[in-house]
Amino acid sequence: FFTNKGRVYWKKVHEIPEAGRMSRGKAIVNLLELKKRERIATILSVRDFKEQQYVVMATRQGLVKKTELSQYSHPRPSGIVGVKIREEDELIAVRISDGNQDIFLTTQRGKAIRFPESQIRSMGRASSGLIGIRMDSGDQLVGMETLREGDTILTVTENGYGKRTRTEEYSPHSRGGKGVLTIKGTDRNGPVVYGYQVTDSDEVMIITGHGKIIRLRAGDISIIGRNTQGFKLIDLGDGEKVVGVAKVMEDE
């Protein structure tokens, strides 16, 4: 478990209570010894801490960092530092890579950048990282991926619109650039809340602030170019906004 403050915690899967779809679940503070104002940013499922594998991280302010996976192989109940987080920043995404992939970053205002992972040198756990994308004032990072060729990028906005775009439409650039448009920012769309890669066979759940969830097959979402607005994916009530999107990892 990686928290917004950059700390890392462990839990065996069998130690997490299993429950039905309609249950509320168990509070994470009852499972992990979280610090004050810590919340879970992302979760990784790791079976083996192999050599030549890396943990790639991204923060809200556009910093990226790469650390060898083996540096996280010794769990402590109180957690360890996974990345040094600067003031007014927070960790938003973590992925495992083989060191040779491309990194893809998406911002709230609809910008995206793709650059080779080789442009990020491997660092220790307590370092803070490097600039991944330079954003305009008021913008922030909402997504980070380690790309697989042939997949598509699913972008979803706060007002329930979205689209898929082929990864080939995003040419690699140098780390630290300003990126290119990945979806048109309009009043109709609202800010971007999700920008991650999916395959035709993936399913996703779109979640609203009012607790509504819709489950969609990614292959049913149209593939269109970068410089477009997208289509309506979910009907929202007055004042209702999309707050999150999650991949369905496995059918029940």
Short mmCIF file of C-alpha atoms in Angstrom, two decimals:
data_model
loop_
_atom_site.label_atom_id
_atom_site.label_comp_id
_atom_site.label_asym_id
_atom_site.label_seq_id
_atom_site.Cartn_x
_atom_site.Cartn_y
_atom_site.Cartn_z
CA PHE A 1 0.00 0.00 0.00
CA PHE A 2 1.48 3.35 -1.07
CA THR A 3 0.08 6.41 0.71
CA ASN A 4 -0.25 10.00 -0.47
CA LYS A 5 2.59 10.90 1.93
CA GLY A 6 4.98 8.48 0.21
CA ARG A 7 5.04 5.72 2.84
CA VAL A 8 4.71 2.01 2.04
CA TYR A 9 2.85 -0.67 4.01
CA TRP A 10 2.32 -4.40 3.41
CA LYS A 11 -0.53 -6.82 3.97
CA LYS A 12 -1.02 -10.44 2.91
CA VAL A 13 -4.13 -10.71 0.73
CA HIS A 14 -5.67 -13.37 3.02
CA GLU A 15 -5.47 -10.86 5.91
CA ILE A 16 -7.89 -8.50 4.16
CA PRO A 17 -11.54 -9.33 4.99
CA GLU A 18 -13.55 -10.63 2.04
CA ALA A 19 -17.04 -9.17 1.71
CA GLY A 20 -19.92 -8.81 -0.73
CA ARG A 21 -20.45 -6.03 -3.23
CA MET A 22 -22.97 -4.16 -1.06
CA SER A 23 -20.95 -4.26 2.17
CA ARG A 24 -19.08 -1.21 3.43
CA GLY A 25 -15.81 -3.02 4.06
CA LYS A 26 -13.38 -2.54 6.92
CA ALA A 27 -11.70 0.79 7.57
CA ILE A 28 -8.12 0.74 6.30
CA VAL A 29 -6.92 2.34 9.56
CA ASN A 30 -7.91 -0.93 11.25
CA LEU A 31 -5.60 -2.88 8.93
CA LEU A 32 -2.56 -0.59 8.63
CA GLU A 33 -0.71 1.67 11.08
CA LEU A 34 -1.25 4.83 9.04
CA LYS A 35 0.21 8.15 10.13
CA LYS A 36 -1.85 11.31 10.65
CA ARG A 37 -3.40 12.67 7.41
CA GLU A 38 -2.24 9.61 5.44
CA ARG A 39 -4.55 7.98 2.92
CA ILE A 40 -4.01 5.20 0.40
CA ALA A 41 -2.91 6.47 -3.02
CA THR A 42 -2.46 3.14 -4.80
CA ILE A 43 -2.09 -0.59 -4.21
CA LEU A 44 0.27 -3.04 -5.93
CA SER A 45 -0.11 -6.81 -5.98
CA VAL A 46 3.42 -8.26 -5.68
CA ARG A 47 4.14 -11.99 -5.57
CA ASP A 48 7.96 -11.91 -5.87
CA PHE A 49 10.50 -9.11 -5.41
CA LYS A 50 12.48 -9.92 -8.55
CA GLU A 51 15.75 -8.40 -9.70
CA GLN A 52 15.65 -6.00 -12.67
CA GLN A 53 12.17 -4.81 -11.76
CA TYR A 54 11.40 -1.29 -10.67
CA VAL A 55 8.74 0.71 -8.86
CA VAL A 56 7.85 3.86 -10.84
CA MET A 57 6.02 6.63 -8.96
CA ALA A 58 4.40 9.95 -9.86
CA THR A 59 3.26 12.87 -7.71
CA ARG A 60 0.47 15.43 -8.06
CA GLN A 61 2.97 18.15 -9.04
CA GLY A 62 4.40 16.10 -11.92
CA LEU A 63 7.50 14.51 -10.36
CA VAL A 64 8.48 10.96 -11.29
CA LYS A 65 10.81 8.52 -9.58
CA LYS A 66 12.13 4.98 -10.18
CA THR A 67 13.44 2.62 -7.45
CA GLU A 68 14.42 -1.04 -7.57
CA LEU A 69 11.55 -3.27 -6.42
CA SER A 70 13.92 -5.23 -4.16
CA GLN A 71 14.25 -2.15 -1.91
CA TYR A 72 10.66 -2.75 -0.76
CA SER A 73 11.08 -6.43 0.14
CA HIS A 74 11.40 -6.02 3.93
CA PRO A 75 8.00 -5.11 5.43
CA ARG A 76 7.56 -3.27 8.72
CA PRO A 77 4.23 -2.85 10.51
CA SER A 78 4.88 0.90 10.87
CA GLY A 79 5.71 1.23 7.15
CA ILE A 80 8.78 2.66 5.42
CA VAL A 81 9.55 5.72 3.32
CA GLY A 82 8.91 4.93 -0.34
CA VAL A 83 9.47 8.40 -1.77
CA LYS A 84 10.24 11.79 -0.23
CA ILE A 85 7.20 14.01 -0.76
CA ARG A 86 7.70 17.77 -0.98
CA GLU A 87 5.47 20.32 0.75
CA GLU A 88 2.00 20.66 -0.82
CA ASP A 89 2.60 17.61 -3.03
CA GLU A 90 1.35 14.01 -2.78
CA LEU A 91 1.87 10.62 -4.38
CA ILE A 92 -0.88 9.66 -6.86
CA ALA A 93 0.27 6.61 -8.84
CA VAL A 94 2.70 3.68 -8.64
CA ARG A 95 3.50 0.99 -11.23
CA ILE A 96 5.95 -1.90 -11.58
CA SER A 97 8.15 -1.85 -14.69
CA ASP A 98 11.02 -3.77 -16.29
CA GLY A 99 13.11 -0.64 -16.78
CA ASN A 100 12.57 -0.45 -20.55
CA GLN A 101 9.02 0.86 -20.92
CA ASP A 102 7.63 4.29 -21.77
CA ILE A 103 6.08 6.45 -19.07
CA PHE A 104 2.74 8.18 -19.78
CA LEU A 105 1.48 11.09 -17.66
CA THR A 106 -1.98 12.73 -17.82
CA THR A 107 -2.94 16.07 -16.28
CA GLN A 108 -6.24 17.45 -15.03
CA ARG A 109 -6.40 19.99 -17.85
CA GLY A 110 -6.12 17.34 -20.56
CA LYS A 111 -2.40 17.36 -21.32
CA ALA A 112 -0.28 14.21 -21.64
CA ILE A 113 3.36 13.34 -22.16
CA ARG A 114 5.12 10.12 -23.15
CA PHE A 115 8.84 9.57 -22.56
CA PRO A 116 11.24 6.60 -22.24
CA GLU A 117 11.65 5.20 -18.75
CA SER A 118 15.42 5.19 -19.39
CA GLN A 119 15.31 8.97 -18.85
CA ILE A 120 14.63 8.33 -15.14
CA ARG A 121 17.69 7.07 -13.28
CA SER A 122 17.15 4.59 -10.46
CA MET A 123 17.14 6.27 -7.03
CA GLY A 124 16.96 5.28 -3.39
CA ARG A 125 13.71 5.12 -1.44
CA ALA A 126 14.18 8.43 0.37
CA SER A 127 14.73 10.59 -2.75
CA SER A 128 12.03 12.85 -4.21
CA GLY A 129 12.35 12.27 -7.95
CA LEU A 130 12.65 14.32 -11.15
CA ILE A 131 10.34 16.52 -13.23
CA GLY A 132 8.18 14.36 -15.49
CA ILE A 133 5.98 17.06 -17.02
CA ARG A 134 5.95 20.85 -16.72
CA MET A 135 2.41 22.03 -16.08
CA ASP A 136 0.74 25.42 -16.25
CA SER A 137 -0.28 27.09 -13.00
CA GLY A 138 -3.34 25.42 -11.50
CA ASP A 139 -2.88 22.14 -13.36
CA GLN A 140 -2.01 18.85 -11.64
CA LEU A 141 -1.22 15.26 -12.48
CA VAL A 142 -4.11 12.74 -12.38
CA GLY A 143 -2.58 9.61 -13.94
CA MET A 144 0.64 7.74 -14.70
CA GLU A 145 1.18 4.54 -16.68
CA THR A 146 4.00 2.30 -17.92
CA LEU A 147 2.88 1.78 -21.51
CA ARG A 148 2.29 -1.42 -23.47
CA GLU A 149 2.16 -1.01 -27.25
CA GLY A 150 -1.17 -1.86 -28.83
CA ASP A 151 -3.24 -0.71 -25.87
CA THR A 152 -5.38 2.41 -25.73
CA ILE A 153 -5.49 5.33 -23.31
CA LEU A 154 -8.87 5.75 -21.61
CA THR A 155 -9.53 9.34 -20.54
CA VAL A 156 -12.56 10.15 -18.34
CA THR A 157 -13.69 13.60 -17.21
CA GLU A 158 -15.51 14.87 -14.14
CA ASN A 159 -18.78 15.46 -16.04
CA GLY A 160 -19.00 11.85 -17.23
CA TYR A 161 -17.43 12.09 -20.71
CA GLY A 162 -14.57 10.02 -22.03
CA LYS A 163 -12.87 8.29 -24.95
CA ARG A 164 -10.08 5.91 -25.89
CA THR A 165 -7.05 6.92 -27.97
CA ARG A 166 -4.40 4.59 -29.39
CA THR A 167 -0.99 4.81 -27.68
CA GLU A 168 0.63 5.21 -31.11
CA GLU A 169 -0.88 8.71 -31.34
CA TYR A 170 1.42 9.85 -28.52
CA SER A 171 4.96 10.21 -29.85
CA PRO A 172 7.77 9.88 -27.28
CA HIS A 173 9.27 13.16 -26.12
CA SER A 174 11.91 14.17 -23.60
CA ARG A 175 11.07 14.00 -19.91
CA GLY A 176 10.15 17.40 -18.49
CA GLY A 177 8.27 18.74 -21.52
CA LYS A 178 4.83 20.39 -21.47
CA GLY A 179 3.08 17.52 -23.24
CA VAL A 180 0.36 17.42 -25.89
CA LEU A 181 -3.43 17.58 -25.79
CA THR A 182 -5.04 14.25 -24.89
CA ILE A 183 -8.65 15.51 -24.60
CA LYS A 184 -10.21 18.91 -25.24
CA GLY A 185 -10.89 20.77 -22.03
CA THR A 186 -14.38 22.28 -22.22
CA ASP A 187 -17.13 23.31 -19.81
CA ARG A 188 -19.09 20.30 -21.07
CA ASN A 189 -16.34 17.86 -20.13
CA GLY A 190 -14.96 19.38 -16.95
CA PRO A 191 -11.52 18.43 -15.58
CA VAL A 192 -9.91 15.05 -16.32
CA VAL A 193 -10.15 12.56 -13.43
CA TYR A 194 -8.67 9.46 -15.10
CA GLY A 195 -6.10 8.73 -17.80
CA TYR A 196 -4.82 5.15 -17.92
CA GLN A 197 -4.26 2.40 -20.50
CA VAL A 198 -6.83 -0.32 -21.17
CA THR A 199 -7.31 -3.24 -23.54
CA ASP A 200 -10.49 -4.17 -25.41
CA SER A 201 -11.16 -6.97 -22.91
CA ASP A 202 -10.78 -4.78 -19.79
CA GLU A 203 -13.79 -3.65 -17.82
CA VAL A 204 -13.92 -0.43 -15.82
CA MET A 205 -16.12 0.95 -13.06
CA ILE A 206 -16.92 4.67 -13.10
CA ILE A 207 -17.73 5.97 -9.61
CA THR A 208 -19.56 9.21 -8.74
CA GLY A 209 -19.53 11.33 -5.61
CA HIS A 210 -23.13 10.25 -4.90
CA GLY A 211 -22.12 6.59 -4.73
CA LYS A 212 -23.36 5.60 -8.19
CA ILE A 213 -21.28 3.02 -10.07
CA ILE A 214 -21.51 1.95 -13.71
CA ARG A 215 -19.52 -0.95 -15.13
CA LEU A 216 -18.42 -0.73 -18.77
CA ARG A 217 -16.44 -2.92 -21.15
CA ALA A 218 -13.52 -0.85 -22.42
CA GLY A 219 -13.96 -2.32 -25.90
CA ASP A 220 -17.38 -0.63 -26.12
CA ILE A 221 -15.88 2.84 -25.69
CA SER A 222 -15.06 4.43 -29.06
CA ILE A 223 -11.46 4.98 -30.14
CA ILE A 224 -10.92 8.52 -31.46
CA GLY A 225 -8.04 10.97 -31.83
CA ARG A 226 -6.27 13.04 -29.20
CA ASN A 227 -7.69 16.44 -30.11
CA THR A 228 -11.35 15.54 -29.49
CA GLN A 229 -13.91 15.91 -26.69
CA GLY A 230 -15.13 12.34 -26.22
CA PHE A 231 -18.59 10.87 -25.57
CA LYS A 232 -20.94 10.62 -22.61
CA LEU A 233 -20.14 7.49 -20.57
CA ILE A 234 -22.46 7.96 -17.57
CA ASP A 235 -25.59 10.02 -16.88
CA LEU A 236 -25.17 12.27 -13.84
CA GLY A 237 -27.71 14.00 -11.63
CA ASP A 238 -27.66 17.66 -10.61
CA GLY A 239 -24.40 18.45 -8.87
CA GLU A 240 -23.10 14.90 -9.37
CA LYS A 241 -19.50 14.42 -10.51
CA VAL A 242 -17.27 11.49 -11.42
CA VAL A 243 -14.72 11.04 -8.63
CA GLY A 244 -12.91 7.88 -9.73
CA VAL A 245 -12.48 5.11 -12.27
CA ALA A 246 -11.17 1.63 -11.49
CA LYS A 247 -10.32 -1.38 -13.62
CA VAL A 248 -12.19 -4.58 -12.84
CA MET A 249 -9.25 -6.91 -12.32
CA GLU A 250 -11.16 -10.19 -12.43
CA ASP A 251 -14.71 -11.38 -13.04
CA GLU A 252 -16.60 -12.69 -10.02
#
